[in-house]
Amino acid sequence: MKKKLLLTMIGVLLFLSLPSSNHADGNPVIKDRYSADPAAIVHDGKVYLYTGQDEATPNDNFFVLKKWSIYSSTDLNDWQYEGSLERTAFTWGMHDTAWASQAIERDGNFYWYTTVRNNSSVAPGYAIGVAVSDHPVHGWKDALGEPLVSSAMTDSPAGMGNDPWDVIDPTVFIDDDGQAYLYWGNTHLYYAKLKENMIELDGDIVQVEIHNMPGTFTEGPYLHKYQDQYYMTYAMNYPEEIGYATSDSPEGPWEFGGKIMDRIPNSGTSHPAVLEFENEWYFIYHNTALPGGGEYNRSVAIERLHYYEDGSIAKITPTASGVSGSSSLIQPLNSDLALRQLAIALRLAEVNETSFDFRWYESSSLLETGDNYVSYQSENNPGIYLVRHENGLRLEKNDGSEEFAERATFHKTVGLADANAYSLQTYGDDMYIAIIHGNSIGLVSEADLVDPADATFTIEDGEEIIPPQPVTESETDPVDEEELQEEQTVNEDADQEEPVEFTDETEEEEENSLLLTVLVLSALVVIAIAFFVTKQNNIKTTTKESNNKKDE
């Protein structure tokens, strides 16, 4: 345990010593520090990303967030650190509790709704504050000098005791008619209207339910509108998954729409945000992919958001490539097989182009060695890299060390057996990734290569994977009485129609069905015979024993 803690501390320190850089190369989008609980706005053609900043050390057993950070981007690939707002800007707050927040623009001013722990004996626990500025980055001031919403204003869940945390995770939305709404909550989901000045509630606080949800609302609501429908994404259950609900009104009622993201590995929390930028939709969340990442050290990531024709949302898989790149298939030369990871195990299997298990994100190498050196992450396991391990290969989480970077770096060269393909050589020696034993993959020296084709691969980008829309019972059109009567009439007249001509496929299905029936009946006969024989043997044995007793 001590060794594991020491390695974790070393990894965190190595990561924190990395140079400040947030250039492309997939998820997470912020790479020079931890970030969490994202929200974003678009202003003057630029995206501003607002996050918490996790600063917990391996010795901490809870979240440590001393400030909120602001980043900007014009393409969602390259992010510039703009500045921060300290938790101490809210003098009524306490501790390192710069929790989830969201900013919004209205009439040239910006309003930043934040979560802060309230230093109050009258309304203890967490509260929502609001800061205001005329700029998306600078000049933020506490607008009220006190909470906008406190625990004294809600009916907190009984299990939270005298230090409740149901007043957290604000999301703000301005509808087309100019009415602004503030939603928030943990365990309980609340909303209230905002006055036009954006710093006062307008009316009562309302607790709402999400109907037909198979689970429980946890936290992190985020409200947006797509076409004429209102959407609420949020964290549900624990460890948290992401679900969504829809409504015809920002006030509800809310109907559960489905789960769109599974739990994040090594993190109990999840936090969604939705962004429209240049007519495309994006989903923002946090993962634990950076070195030292985990429950209290999270990192913001971005994926594309897809709506089906009926407005439902396609399920999202957290990826290493994110929105900045594409993922690749690594296939042996002239083969239908491809490199697959399954439960962090490596193997060659028949390729499935719609499965993330066959996808790899190729990025510039972790070790800064120059051109033609690359590293590979498992596409659906961000932060998990293909690495050399002794004389083989395996998948490991990046620990931020130079030793790991060396093992995760490969020289991508012209294919040994085909100039239009590639070979991958480990850093610093002549070992090649190659096929061994037919369907396994490992490392072989150039001198030991029997066939150069075994170390030659095609590495090509695959198409974006969008899961097909699930078919639900609700999608089946109900049959009205007239249709039902018409169907009954057709059935009654069926005997008068020409016999149906079966296809070969139908005949084969019927033959299979008949064969199955025969097999089942045969099995029953065998069981019956066995039972009968056993019974007869028992009778004979009993009779013999009875006769022996008589002879005695």
Short mmCIF file of N, CA and C in Angstrom, two decimals, residues 10 49 52 84 99 103 112 204 208 212 253 269 287-288 313 329 374 393 398 418 440 454 486 515 517:
data_model
loop_
_atom_site.label_atom_id
_atom_site.label_comp_id
_atom_site.label_asym_id
_atom_site.label_seq_id
_atom_site.Cartn_x
_atom_site.Cartn_y
_atom_site.Cartn_z
N ILE A 10 4.53 10.25 -6.81
CA ILE A 10 5.55 10.57 -7.82
C ILE A 10 4.89 10.92 -9.13
N LEU A 49 -14.48 28.14 -21.65
CA LEU A 49 -14.71 26.95 -20.84
C LEU A 49 -14.44 27.29 -19.38
N GLY A 52 -13.89 23.74 -12.56
CA GLY A 52 -13.23 23.69 -11.27
C GLY A 52 -11.80 23.21 -11.48
N SER A 84 -8.44 32.86 -13.68
CA SER A 84 -9.17 32.10 -12.67
C SER A 84 -9.92 33.05 -11.74
N TRP A 99 -16.83 24.50 -6.18
CA TRP A 99 -17.47 23.38 -6.85
C TRP A 99 -18.12 23.83 -8.16
N ALA A 103 -21.57 29.80 -16.34
CA ALA A 103 -21.67 31.22 -16.67
C ALA A 103 -22.61 31.40 -17.86
N TRP A 112 -21.94 34.47 -13.43
CA TRP A 112 -21.29 33.19 -13.16
C TRP A 112 -21.87 32.63 -11.85
N ASP A 204 -41.31 31.33 -6.32
CA ASP A 204 -40.98 30.23 -5.42
C ASP A 204 -39.95 29.28 -6.03
N VAL A 208 -38.79 19.39 -8.50
CA VAL A 208 -39.38 18.66 -9.63
C VAL A 208 -38.90 17.22 -9.65
N ASN A 212 -40.59 8.34 -14.86
CA ASN A 212 -40.21 7.08 -15.52
C ASN A 212 -38.70 6.89 -15.61
N PRO A 253 -43.40 19.26 -17.16
CA PRO A 253 -42.84 18.06 -16.52
C PRO A 253 -41.74 17.42 -17.37
N THR A 269 -17.97 10.45 -9.57
CA THR A 269 -18.77 11.57 -10.06
C THR A 269 -18.70 11.68 -11.58
N ASN A 287 -13.12 13.22 -17.11
CA ASN A 287 -12.65 11.85 -16.94
C ASN A 287 -11.46 11.84 -15.99
N THR A 288 -10.75 10.72 -15.93
CA THR A 288 -9.61 10.61 -15.01
C THR A 288 -8.35 10.17 -15.75
N ILE A 313 -31.18 11.28 -27.93
CA ILE A 313 -29.73 11.47 -27.96
C ILE A 313 -29.02 10.12 -28.04
N LEU A 329 -7.80 1.68 -37.08
CA LEU A 329 -7.76 0.23 -37.04
C LEU A 329 -6.33 -0.20 -37.36
N VAL A 374 5.31 7.77 -32.40
CA VAL A 374 3.90 7.88 -32.02
C VAL A 374 3.64 7.10 -30.73
N LEU A 393 3.93 -6.92 -25.04
CA LEU A 393 3.11 -5.71 -25.08
C LEU A 393 1.97 -5.85 -24.10
N ASN A 398 -1.08 5.71 -17.99
CA ASN A 398 0.06 6.62 -18.01
C ASN A 398 0.32 7.16 -16.60
N ASP A 418 5.73 -3.99 -47.14
CA ASP A 418 4.90 -3.22 -48.07
C ASP A 418 5.13 -1.74 -47.81
N SER A 440 -1.97 -13.87 -31.86
CA SER A 440 -1.46 -13.06 -30.76
C SER A 440 -0.49 -12.03 -31.33
N ASP A 454 4.77 -10.35 -41.07
CA ASP A 454 4.25 -10.49 -39.70
C ASP A 454 4.43 -9.20 -38.90
N GLU A 486 -59.85 -4.58 -39.69
CA GLU A 486 -59.36 -4.90 -41.03
C GLU A 486 -58.43 -6.11 -40.98
N LEU A 515 -36.36 -30.03 -36.93
CA LEU A 515 -35.25 -30.79 -36.38
C LEU A 515 -35.13 -30.58 -34.88
N THR A 517 -37.56 -29.80 -32.85
CA THR A 517 -38.68 -30.50 -32.22
C THR A 517 -38.37 -31.98 -32.07
#
